[in-house]
């Protein structure tokens, strides 16, 4: 076949000649297979800030788990001989006005903050995916109704839910968690719904439908797995926002109350001594700032790694 | 073999449309407007027509992606419009579809093995993953790919290879009928011929019927036994492929044919060329009577008043008043 014929972009009878076996296999690939996850991880590692954030967060998690276990102090144990002590070998971050070890208290705070952050993200993820997935896939009137319900829930400020739940169930970590989760899944549900709506018209989803796949299979194995990128990005932003909500509530004094120690509570307690012992407020504030910063860097990094076109 | 058609479509209509809002009257797109045809066992029926004339919608209605507005679709004598549940699932094994865009029709998060194994899993074919993988390798070989491609992801393949994967996926169910919705229009010309060859070989080996959709008469003529020409939702002419190509009867078919450049200058143009004038009318607002009359050089008053029905003329079915006394 010469070029002139080729350029006509026409199929002629002469072009349809039986191929032999060797020719049929002529299109082959030489590149190494790379799974999507590995590809994304390689791109993530290139982002130094994100990697730094991940390392910092990892350290915080490890310390939060182990420091309270191995420390000689508990978070409420008072040492009347060392009130408002400066950092020393015995108390690496010093002590507060009751002589409690600040390091242990900050690490307890990390436990509270991180569990609030991660569990609310996990709960929102489950609810949001189910709700948004069903609304987007079923569409029509069901979708209309489900989205109006979401609009109603969203019309009330999320802080109000937390405060209301705490009024009923008391000021503890569970109330905060429930309060945050009442509305935090909505962003996820909206995102999943929009993605599912556009993906379900694509040919791979139609192909699965024609093959006889069940709704459950199409939804999870084909649609939701294909919006995993935006879901993860959304998730990495949900964690810091939940941590922030908890810290804020505790700081203004309506969150987790003493002697339990969250970062917000610690900052609140140290507030009164800020002129005499400023170092005491620096620890919890630094913990909040650095954690938020790392989570946001990680979020950016994940977003970029999953969507290489977006720079 | 079985007597009678494998697929019989009668007076099928698929309309899309809004019911109309508070301030607007609902507009209806008559994507498929009263279409009837039959496809025989082991036959390839080509369907051609301009973009937007409802070819894909017709194919998608047959595989129940779109809901028909009215009419019936019989597959091996059973009406499938009302089919549900287990019966529908069983029917899916016999009737499959290959889509236009090989880049969009594979789930990019699944390996080739998972993609081809999926239909077997859905329908519980074969007993173990090992047996299924064995079958996947066989299928890959059937469509001209290597068995060791099984662990690769779709993005590592070219368009032609992807279309082969799609074909292997449908073959996993051993269907009797495959709807090919422009399976080659997204591919390079040189690859197109390979895919056509593959489809023809599979047909020979497995006795499959095809509904082959394309907008180009040239390709369709080569692969089809019979051809249906569609214009704005209706079939205007149905006939045996060579005869229709040699002697088109409907003015629209003539126009379509004269639009094809003749590959071989020694072959004389069989019919005087028919030029179509004017724009394709909006499917939202079809002309009265014959849909083609606004662009037809032979249109008469009658064409505006009545809608011509598809009727037998010689070896052909034509919907045009020119062939009625
Ligand atoms: N889901 C839908 N909702 C509303 N209108 C639709 C829908 N699907 C198709 N249509 C309309 O129906 C008409 C026929 O579309 P269809 O895709 O069947 O054409 P086609 O012949 O396959 O065209 P092409 O050659 O471009 O693939 C078009 O006017 C299109 O806009
Ligand atoms: Mg189409």
XYZ file of C-alpha atoms and ligand atoms in Angstrom:
668
model
C 0.000 0.000 0.000
C 1.614 3.241 -1.036
C 1.257 6.570 0.648
C -0.994 8.069 -1.957
C -3.601 5.415 -1.474
C -3.255 5.678 2.257
C -3.918 9.369 2.187
C -7.242 8.856 0.535
C -8.418 7.442 3.850
C -10.509 4.942 2.002
C -10.936 1.269 2.449
C -10.665 -0.650 -0.752
C -11.112 -4.310 -1.334
C -7.373 -4.698 -1.840
C -6.692 -3.613 1.706
C -8.665 -6.468 3.168
C -6.249 -9.286 2.928
C -6.064 -12.101 5.394
C -3.265 -11.635 7.861
C -1.133 -14.493 8.882
C -0.619 -15.287 12.541
C 2.691 -13.485 12.901
C 1.293 -10.285 11.479
C -1.659 -10.394 13.825
C 0.608 -10.254 16.778
C 2.522 -7.393 15.315
C 1.198 -4.769 17.710
C 2.984 -5.405 20.919
C 4.210 -3.358 23.828
C 7.656 -3.192 25.223
C 7.136 -0.908 28.195
C 7.266 -2.166 31.746
C 3.875 -2.438 33.415
C 3.337 0.106 36.113
C 0.284 -0.012 38.271
C -1.544 3.217 38.865
C -0.793 3.293 42.573
C 2.944 2.902 42.047
C 2.920 5.600 39.427
C 1.153 7.948 41.805
C 3.574 7.164 44.627
C 6.541 8.023 42.422
C 4.970 11.374 41.557
C 4.100 12.000 45.205
C 7.685 11.427 46.299
C 8.882 14.115 43.900
C 6.906 16.699 45.859
C 9.337 17.459 48.696
C 6.908 19.462 50.826
C 4.319 16.706 50.701
C 6.919 14.131 51.593
C 8.072 16.308 54.501
C 4.475 16.597 55.665
C 4.040 12.848 55.508
C 7.208 12.274 57.524
C 6.174 14.832 60.155
C 2.716 13.317 60.436
C 4.253 9.871 60.737
C 6.465 11.048 63.589
C 3.505 12.641 65.361
C 1.486 9.440 65.028
C 4.327 7.288 66.372
C 4.970 9.675 69.285
C 1.269 9.951 70.054
C 1.101 6.208 70.362
C 4.306 5.572 72.298
C 5.116 8.603 74.440
C 2.177 8.172 76.833
C 2.992 4.451 77.128
C 6.654 4.855 78.001
C 6.577 8.144 79.849
C 6.809 7.918 83.632
C 3.989 10.461 83.923
C 0.303 10.283 83.081
C -1.516 13.213 81.542
C -3.241 14.147 84.824
C -0.468 13.365 87.278
C 0.546 16.504 89.129
C 4.015 17.212 90.438
C 3.776 19.898 93.089
C 7.562 20.242 93.235
C 7.795 21.368 89.647
C 5.095 23.899 88.827
C 5.506 25.824 85.588
C 8.900 24.214 85.105
C 11.013 25.082 82.116
C 11.951 22.333 79.675
C 14.470 19.930 81.199
C 15.525 16.335 80.828
C 12.785 15.174 83.184
C 10.119 17.248 81.410
C 11.218 17.873 77.798
C 8.462 20.432 77.238
C 8.264 21.614 80.808
C 5.227 21.420 83.093
C 2.065 23.449 83.471
C 0.779 25.314 86.481
C -0.309 22.048 88.156
C 3.046 20.436 87.479
C 1.713 18.157 84.750
C 4.147 17.059 82.069
C 3.359 19.032 78.917
C 4.947 16.533 76.521
C 2.637 13.771 77.676
C -0.336 16.116 77.538
C 0.522 17.274 74.013
C 0.850 13.672 72.900
C -2.492 12.829 74.467
C -3.818 15.822 72.581
C -2.383 14.372 69.390
C -4.278 11.158 70.069
C -7.531 13.067 70.441
C -6.973 15.401 67.508
C -5.810 12.725 65.120
C -8.548 10.290 66.062
C -11.176 12.979 65.628
C -9.653 13.920 62.285
C -9.227 10.444 60.879
C -12.375 8.843 62.217
C -14.613 11.655 61.063
C -12.965 11.448 57.651
C -13.499 7.685 57.553
C -17.147 7.967 58.575
C -17.793 10.770 56.089
C -16.110 8.707 53.418
C -18.420 5.743 53.937
C -21.628 7.755 54.203
C -20.652 10.144 51.417
C -19.761 7.388 48.956
C -22.921 5.403 49.597
C -25.221 8.396 49.535
C -23.619 10.221 46.617
C -23.095 7.018 44.667
C -26.728 5.997 44.909
C -28.052 9.482 44.160
C -25.778 9.840 41.140
C -26.380 6.389 39.746
C -30.137 6.170 40.220
C -30.706 9.784 39.205
C -34.145 11.191 38.497
C -36.571 11.809 41.336
C -34.580 9.797 43.862
C -31.574 11.994 43.197
C -33.708 15.135 43.473
C -35.062 14.105 46.850
C -31.688 12.974 48.204
C -29.977 16.186 47.178
C -32.689 18.366 48.713
C -32.213 16.536 52.015
C -28.517 17.269 51.741
C -29.234 20.937 51.068
C -31.348 21.139 54.210
C -28.674 19.557 56.394
C -26.086 21.836 54.851
C -28.120 24.968 55.494
C -27.339 24.798 59.222
C -23.777 25.702 60.239
C -21.791 22.620 61.182
C -20.563 24.223 64.415
C -24.163 24.369 65.567
C -24.573 20.608 65.200
C -21.510 19.972 67.325
C -22.703 22.322 70.042
C -26.197 20.816 70.000
C -24.910 17.265 70.224
C -22.618 18.269 73.093
C -25.535 19.827 74.928
C -27.301 16.487 74.757
C -24.463 13.999 75.215
C -21.964 16.061 77.206
C -18.565 17.478 76.370
C -16.578 14.504 75.236
C -14.766 13.251 72.196
C -17.756 11.173 71.034
C -20.097 14.150 70.959
C -17.580 16.121 68.945
C -17.137 13.244 66.540
C -20.877 12.769 66.026
C -21.423 16.497 65.712
C -18.735 16.855 63.059
C -19.964 13.832 61.132
C -23.550 15.077 60.856
C -22.576 17.469 58.131
C -19.016 16.642 57.074
C -20.049 13.853 54.696
C -22.033 16.242 52.543
C -19.079 17.525 50.555
C -18.048 13.961 49.843
C -21.566 12.951 48.812
C -21.864 15.870 46.406
C -18.494 15.130 44.894
C -19.176 11.416 44.436
C -22.609 12.141 42.996
C -21.238 14.520 40.371
C -18.479 12.103 39.402
C -20.779 9.095 39.216
C -23.263 11.032 37.115
C -20.700 11.797 34.451
C -18.930 8.433 34.614
C -22.080 6.341 34.325
C -22.643 7.613 30.772
C -19.178 6.536 29.710
C -18.830 3.505 27.553
C -16.986 1.345 30.059
C -19.889 1.666 32.479
C -22.391 0.990 29.711
C -20.333 -2.028 28.676
C -20.473 -3.409 32.213
C -24.225 -2.853 32.234
C -24.650 -4.662 28.938
C -22.516 -7.528 30.243
C -25.147 -7.966 32.940
C -23.259 -6.538 35.923
C -25.354 -5.754 38.989
C -25.868 -2.178 40.115
C -23.606 -2.806 43.085
C -20.839 -4.075 40.866
C -21.116 -1.181 38.413
C -21.197 1.354 41.217
C -18.229 0.082 43.187
C -16.029 -1.777 40.727
C -16.426 0.645 37.861
C -17.671 4.056 38.894
C -16.399 4.806 42.380
C -12.996 3.293 41.770
C -12.631 5.715 38.889
C -13.237 8.767 41.067
C -10.823 7.605 43.749
C -8.510 10.542 42.945
C -10.895 13.372 43.826
C -12.183 11.314 46.764
C -8.718 11.027 48.288
C -8.018 14.707 47.722
C -11.282 15.592 49.419
C -10.417 13.230 52.251
C -7.042 14.839 52.883
C -8.785 18.173 53.303
C -11.484 16.753 55.545
C -8.988 15.552 58.173
C -7.505 18.995 58.963
C -10.890 20.652 58.960
C -12.193 18.209 61.592
C -9.040 18.657 63.666
C -9.483 22.388 63.457
C -13.132 22.230 64.522
C -12.245 20.177 67.586
C -9.315 22.423 68.516
C -11.402 25.540 68.101
C -14.256 24.241 70.255
C -11.884 23.104 72.969
C -10.025 26.388 72.870
C -13.154 28.457 73.366
C -13.988 26.149 76.218
C -16.932 24.130 74.968
C -15.053 21.137 73.647
C -13.170 18.502 75.529
C -12.843 19.590 79.140
C -10.077 19.282 81.725
C -8.338 17.225 82.902
C -8.495 15.498 79.506
C -6.141 17.265 77.157
C -6.735 18.093 73.554
C -4.589 20.655 71.780
C -7.386 23.185 72.012
C -7.804 22.579 75.746
C -4.070 22.909 76.304
C -3.935 26.195 74.445
C -6.910 27.415 76.424
C -5.295 26.526 79.758
C -1.997 28.148 78.818
C -3.772 31.302 77.685
C -3.899 32.732 81.204
C -0.170 32.340 81.649
C 0.825 33.647 78.270
C 2.597 36.682 79.732
C 4.573 34.856 82.377
C 5.152 31.464 80.766
C 4.673 31.965 77.006
C 6.389 28.685 76.231
C 3.404 26.737 77.533
C 1.109 27.996 74.786
C 3.704 27.547 72.073
C 3.694 23.729 72.299
C 0.009 23.045 71.561
C -0.223 25.863 69.024
C 2.868 24.603 67.226
C 1.414 21.105 67.234
C -1.836 22.342 65.668
C -0.083 24.523 63.088
C 2.472 21.974 61.985
C -0.068 19.173 61.772
C -2.470 21.292 59.739
C 0.351 22.411 57.508
C 1.570 18.862 56.888
C -1.935 17.625 56.186
C -2.455 20.391 53.657
C 0.881 19.672 51.992
C -0.016 15.997 51.839
C -3.372 16.902 50.351
C -1.728 18.982 47.637
C 0.796 16.260 46.935
C -1.842 13.561 46.683
C -3.940 15.731 44.387
C -1.026 16.299 42.067
C 0.114 12.695 42.175
C -3.314 11.403 41.248
C -3.924 13.919 38.514
C -0.612 14.520 36.747
C -2.199 16.853 34.198
C -3.131 19.326 36.916
C -0.026 21.226 37.864
C -29.654 -23.933 11.961
C -32.615 -22.074 13.358
C -35.239 -20.803 11.033
C -36.475 -17.270 11.167
C -34.669 -14.099 12.142
C -32.496 -13.907 15.239
C -33.566 -10.315 15.820
C -36.826 -8.733 14.813
C -37.411 -5.066 15.484
C -40.917 -3.754 14.815
C -42.114 -0.166 14.848
C -39.467 0.772 17.365
C -39.526 4.332 18.636
C -37.065 5.838 21.070
C -37.754 9.414 21.972
C -35.737 11.593 24.276
C -37.239 14.603 25.753
C -38.067 16.852 28.577
C -41.616 16.982 29.791
C -41.340 20.715 29.501
C -40.859 23.150 32.326
C -42.986 25.909 33.689
C -42.286 28.247 30.789
C -41.348 25.945 27.944
C -43.193 23.335 26.008
C -41.458 19.969 26.148
C -39.322 19.254 23.112
C -38.911 15.697 21.961
C -35.942 14.273 20.087
C -37.250 11.472 17.937
C -33.922 9.647 17.827
C -35.462 6.430 16.546
C -38.754 6.930 14.788
C -40.717 3.852 13.773
C -37.975 1.497 12.663
C -38.627 -2.099 11.596
C -36.114 -4.648 10.350
C -34.954 -8.204 10.789
C -31.524 -9.738 11.101
C -30.941 -13.383 10.251
C -28.715 -15.931 11.919
C -25.066 -15.550 11.018
C -25.798 -12.388 9.067
C -24.148 -8.993 9.185
C -26.587 -6.152 8.901
C -24.928 -2.827 8.186
C -26.537 0.358 9.405
C -25.421 3.641 7.897
C -26.454 7.240 8.166
C -25.163 10.675 8.977
C -24.014 11.583 12.445
C -26.928 12.129 14.769
C -29.471 10.121 12.795
C -30.054 7.737 15.679
C -27.868 4.740 14.839
C -26.310 4.462 18.274
C -29.636 5.060 19.942
C -31.125 2.183 17.936
C -28.272 -0.113 18.982
C -28.479 1.009 22.579
C -32.210 0.467 22.680
C -31.748 -3.104 21.517
C -29.315 -3.827 24.359
C -31.653 -2.052 26.773
C -29.403 0.856 27.656
C -32.158 3.154 26.412
C -35.817 2.563 27.067
C -37.935 2.332 23.898
C -40.933 4.642 23.730
C -42.938 2.037 21.861
C -42.545 -0.917 19.541
C -41.177 -4.374 20.061
C -37.791 -6.056 19.905
C -37.806 -9.815 19.572
C -34.662 -11.834 20.069
C -35.065 -15.432 18.959
C -38.787 -15.018 19.152
C -38.873 -13.581 22.678
C -39.842 -9.987 23.336
C -37.021 -8.362 25.264
C -38.588 -4.984 25.926
C -40.335 -6.225 29.052
C -37.557 -8.548 30.175
C -36.295 -8.220 33.733
C -34.206 -9.904 36.394
C -32.776 -13.358 35.777
C -34.333 -13.636 32.344
C -32.699 -10.388 31.273
C -29.369 -11.498 32.668
C -29.537 -14.757 30.745
C -30.410 -12.856 27.584
C -27.323 -10.675 28.016
C -25.134 -13.695 27.356
C -26.512 -13.922 23.835
C -26.565 -10.285 22.849
C -23.530 -8.098 23.351
C -22.258 -4.737 22.192
C -18.916 -3.255 21.141
C -18.635 0.481 21.500
C -17.240 3.231 19.369
C -14.481 4.600 21.539
C -11.962 1.956 22.557
C -10.349 4.470 24.909
C -13.539 5.000 26.893
C -14.899 1.495 26.858
C -12.318 -0.136 29.117
C -12.127 0.542 32.834
C -8.664 2.016 33.277
C -8.364 0.691 36.829
C -8.648 -2.947 35.824
C -6.051 -5.173 34.196
C -6.804 -6.828 30.895
C -7.236 -10.126 32.715
C -9.763 -8.642 35.123
C -11.622 -6.973 32.265
C -12.031 -10.156 30.250
C -12.699 -12.290 33.321
C -15.457 -9.996 34.539
C -18.249 -11.274 32.251
C -17.407 -14.825 33.286
C -17.627 -13.830 36.938
C -20.910 -12.014 36.440
C -22.504 -15.031 34.816
C -20.732 -17.649 36.896
C -19.072 -19.316 33.942
C -16.335 -21.830 34.743
C -15.540 -22.911 38.246
C -12.265 -21.421 39.335
C -10.187 -18.343 38.689
C -7.584 -20.619 37.189
C -10.008 -21.984 34.629
C -11.148 -18.479 33.833
C -7.608 -17.251 33.374
C -7.000 -20.146 31.037
C -10.047 -19.023 29.059
C -8.817 -15.404 29.095
C -5.525 -16.496 27.545
C -7.378 -18.382 24.842
C -9.545 -15.360 24.108
C -6.534 -13.070 23.957
C -5.019 -15.365 21.401
C -8.254 -15.489 19.439
C -8.250 -11.717 19.069
C -4.570 -11.578 18.212
C -3.062 -10.463 21.508
C -0.494 -12.221 23.635
C -1.561 -14.216 26.706
C 1.040 -12.395 28.781
C -0.836 -9.133 28.221
C -3.183 -10.361 30.907
C -1.595 -8.350 33.711
C -1.294 -5.103 31.806
C -3.509 -2.053 32.069
C -5.574 -0.637 29.183
C -3.516 2.566 28.959
C -0.581 0.507 27.772
C -2.390 -0.489 24.599
C -3.067 1.228 21.300
C -6.582 1.895 20.048
C -6.612 -1.174 17.853
C -5.386 -3.389 20.656
C -7.987 -1.971 22.996
C -10.714 -2.722 20.513
C -9.382 -6.282 20.417
C -9.652 -6.427 24.195
C -13.261 -5.215 23.920
C -13.970 -7.940 21.401
C -12.385 -10.554 23.662
C -14.541 -9.317 26.543
C -17.757 -9.805 24.599
C -16.597 -13.184 23.286
C -16.102 -14.375 26.863
C -19.874 -14.833 26.994
C -20.057 -16.647 23.671
C -22.789 -14.370 22.320
C -24.932 -15.140 19.301
C -25.337 -11.531 18.341
C -23.012 -8.552 18.648
C -23.919 -4.953 18.005
C -20.848 -3.107 16.759
C -21.357 0.637 17.172
C -18.791 2.182 14.841
C -16.108 -0.097 16.234
C -13.453 1.165 13.862
C -14.206 4.819 13.302
C -11.815 5.858 16.077
C -8.950 3.842 14.625
C -6.250 4.351 12.030
C -7.143 3.238 8.543
C -4.542 0.478 8.525
C -5.806 -0.855 11.850
C -9.417 -0.638 10.684
C -8.832 -3.389 8.154
C -7.333 -5.649 10.813
C -10.297 -5.239 13.119
C -12.732 -5.871 10.273
C -10.823 -9.014 9.392
C -10.925 -10.139 12.985
C -14.678 -9.589 13.227
C -15.219 -11.528 10.027
C -13.041 -14.408 11.142
C -14.874 -14.601 14.455
C -18.164 -14.614 12.622
C -17.041 -17.530 10.498
C -15.729 -19.481 13.478
C -18.580 -18.845 15.856
C -21.646 -18.201 13.706
C -22.328 -14.764 15.130
C -24.763 -12.198 13.746
C -23.701 -8.576 13.680
C -25.516 -5.299 13.615
C -22.688 -3.221 12.237
C -23.108 0.527 12.632
C -21.031 3.000 10.637
C -21.434 6.341 8.980
C -19.315 5.321 6.016
C -20.925 3.195 3.326
C -17.542 1.991 2.077
C -16.702 -0.004 5.187
C -20.205 -1.283 5.702
C -20.445 -2.576 2.173
C -17.431 -4.756 2.632
C -18.536 -6.465 5.810
C -22.322 -6.530 5.476
C -24.655 -8.956 3.811
C -27.471 -6.464 3.924
C -27.488 -2.745 4.576
C -30.026 -0.421 6.109
C -29.786 3.296 5.423
C -31.040 5.551 8.169
C -32.047 9.178 7.972
C -33.226 11.187 10.985
C -34.497 8.236 12.940
C -36.085 6.258 10.128
C -34.885 3.552 7.794
C -35.206 4.811 4.233
C -33.804 1.829 2.359
C -32.882 -1.757 3.156
C -31.319 -4.091 0.679
C -28.716 -6.669 -0.147
C -25.339 -4.999 0.146
C -23.968 -5.283 -3.403
C -27.248 -4.542 -5.068
C -27.854 -1.504 -2.898
C -24.391 -0.244 -3.600
C -24.734 -0.852 -7.331
C -28.213 0.479 -7.694
C -29.345 2.747 -4.874
C -33.013 3.658 -5.074
C -33.782 6.161 -2.345
C -32.540 9.657 -3.164
C -30.741 9.792 0.178
C -28.881 6.558 -0.495
C -27.902 7.913 -3.886
C -26.608 11.059 -2.254
C -24.650 9.096 0.330
C -23.077 6.977 -2.363
C -22.131 9.865 -4.563
C -20.407 11.439 -1.580
C -17.944 8.556 -1.453
C -14.849 9.131 -3.538
C -14.434 6.309 -5.988
C -11.295 4.379 -5.103
C -10.782 2.949 -8.543
C -11.166 5.284 -11.524
C -11.847 2.317 -13.802
C -15.086 1.655 -11.958
C -17.685 3.899 -13.404
C -20.043 5.746 -11.170
C -23.152 3.631 -11.461
C -25.758 6.320 -11.070
C -25.932 9.958 -11.823
C -24.739 11.757 -8.726
C -27.410 13.187 -6.483
C -26.529 16.353 -4.665
C -28.226 17.056 -1.405
C -28.802 20.656 -0.669
C -29.501 22.355 2.586
C -28.823 21.582 6.181
C -29.677 18.511 8.206
C -32.923 19.483 9.962
C -32.853 19.548 13.738
C -34.052 16.276 15.249
C -36.086 18.414 17.648
C -38.144 19.701 14.792
C -38.610 17.072 12.106
C -40.202 18.088 8.785
C -43.732 16.846 8.213
C -44.194 13.827 5.996
C -40.950 12.463 4.629
C -38.077 13.610 6.837
C -35.782 13.892 3.838
C -38.019 16.098 1.707
C -36.344 19.360 2.704
C -33.139 18.234 1.050
C -34.525 15.990 -1.645
C -34.299 17.143 -5.292
C -37.321 15.008 -6.180
C -39.626 16.168 -3.405
C -43.259 16.673 -4.348
C -46.313 17.948 -2.520
C -47.228 14.494 -1.408
C -43.960 14.162 0.504
C -45.000 16.957 2.829
C -48.407 15.469 3.559
C -47.751 11.774 4.016
C -44.969 9.783 5.566
C -43.683 7.125 3.167
C -43.506 3.633 4.637
C -40.820 1.102 3.964
C -42.175 -1.203 1.247
C -40.871 -3.935 -0.972
C -39.717 -2.752 -4.393
C -37.971 -5.451 -6.376
C -35.220 -6.946 -4.212
C -35.299 -3.960 -1.914
C -37.293 -2.150 0.723
C -37.580 1.575 0.100
C -39.494 4.317 1.831
C -40.073 6.763 -0.995
C -43.081 7.820 -3.044
C -40.995 7.778 -6.231
C -41.400 4.021 -6.226
C -45.142 3.994 -5.603
C -47.731 4.322 -8.263
N -29.472 10.334 26.246
C -29.928 11.212 25.336
N -30.721 12.238 25.721
C -31.199 13.115 24.811
N -30.927 13.076 23.510
C -30.146 12.085 23.053
C -29.590 11.107 23.952
N -28.852 10.243 23.224
C -28.923 10.669 21.943
N -29.694 11.770 21.843
C -30.018 12.471 20.597
O -30.548 11.547 19.694
C -30.081 11.802 18.382
C -29.429 10.578 17.801
O -28.200 10.324 18.462
P -27.305 9.055 18.165
O -26.172 9.086 19.106
O -28.148 7.847 18.171
O -26.797 9.346 16.705
P -25.760 8.531 15.836
O -26.443 8.232 14.553
O -25.224 7.388 16.614
O -24.652 9.592 15.581
P -23.064 9.382 15.493
O -22.786 8.933 14.104
O -22.547 10.756 15.759
O -22.679 8.406 16.536
C -29.151 12.997 18.468
O -29.859 14.139 18.073
C -28.813 13.067 19.933
O -28.626 14.410 20.311
Mg -23.221 6.876 17.405
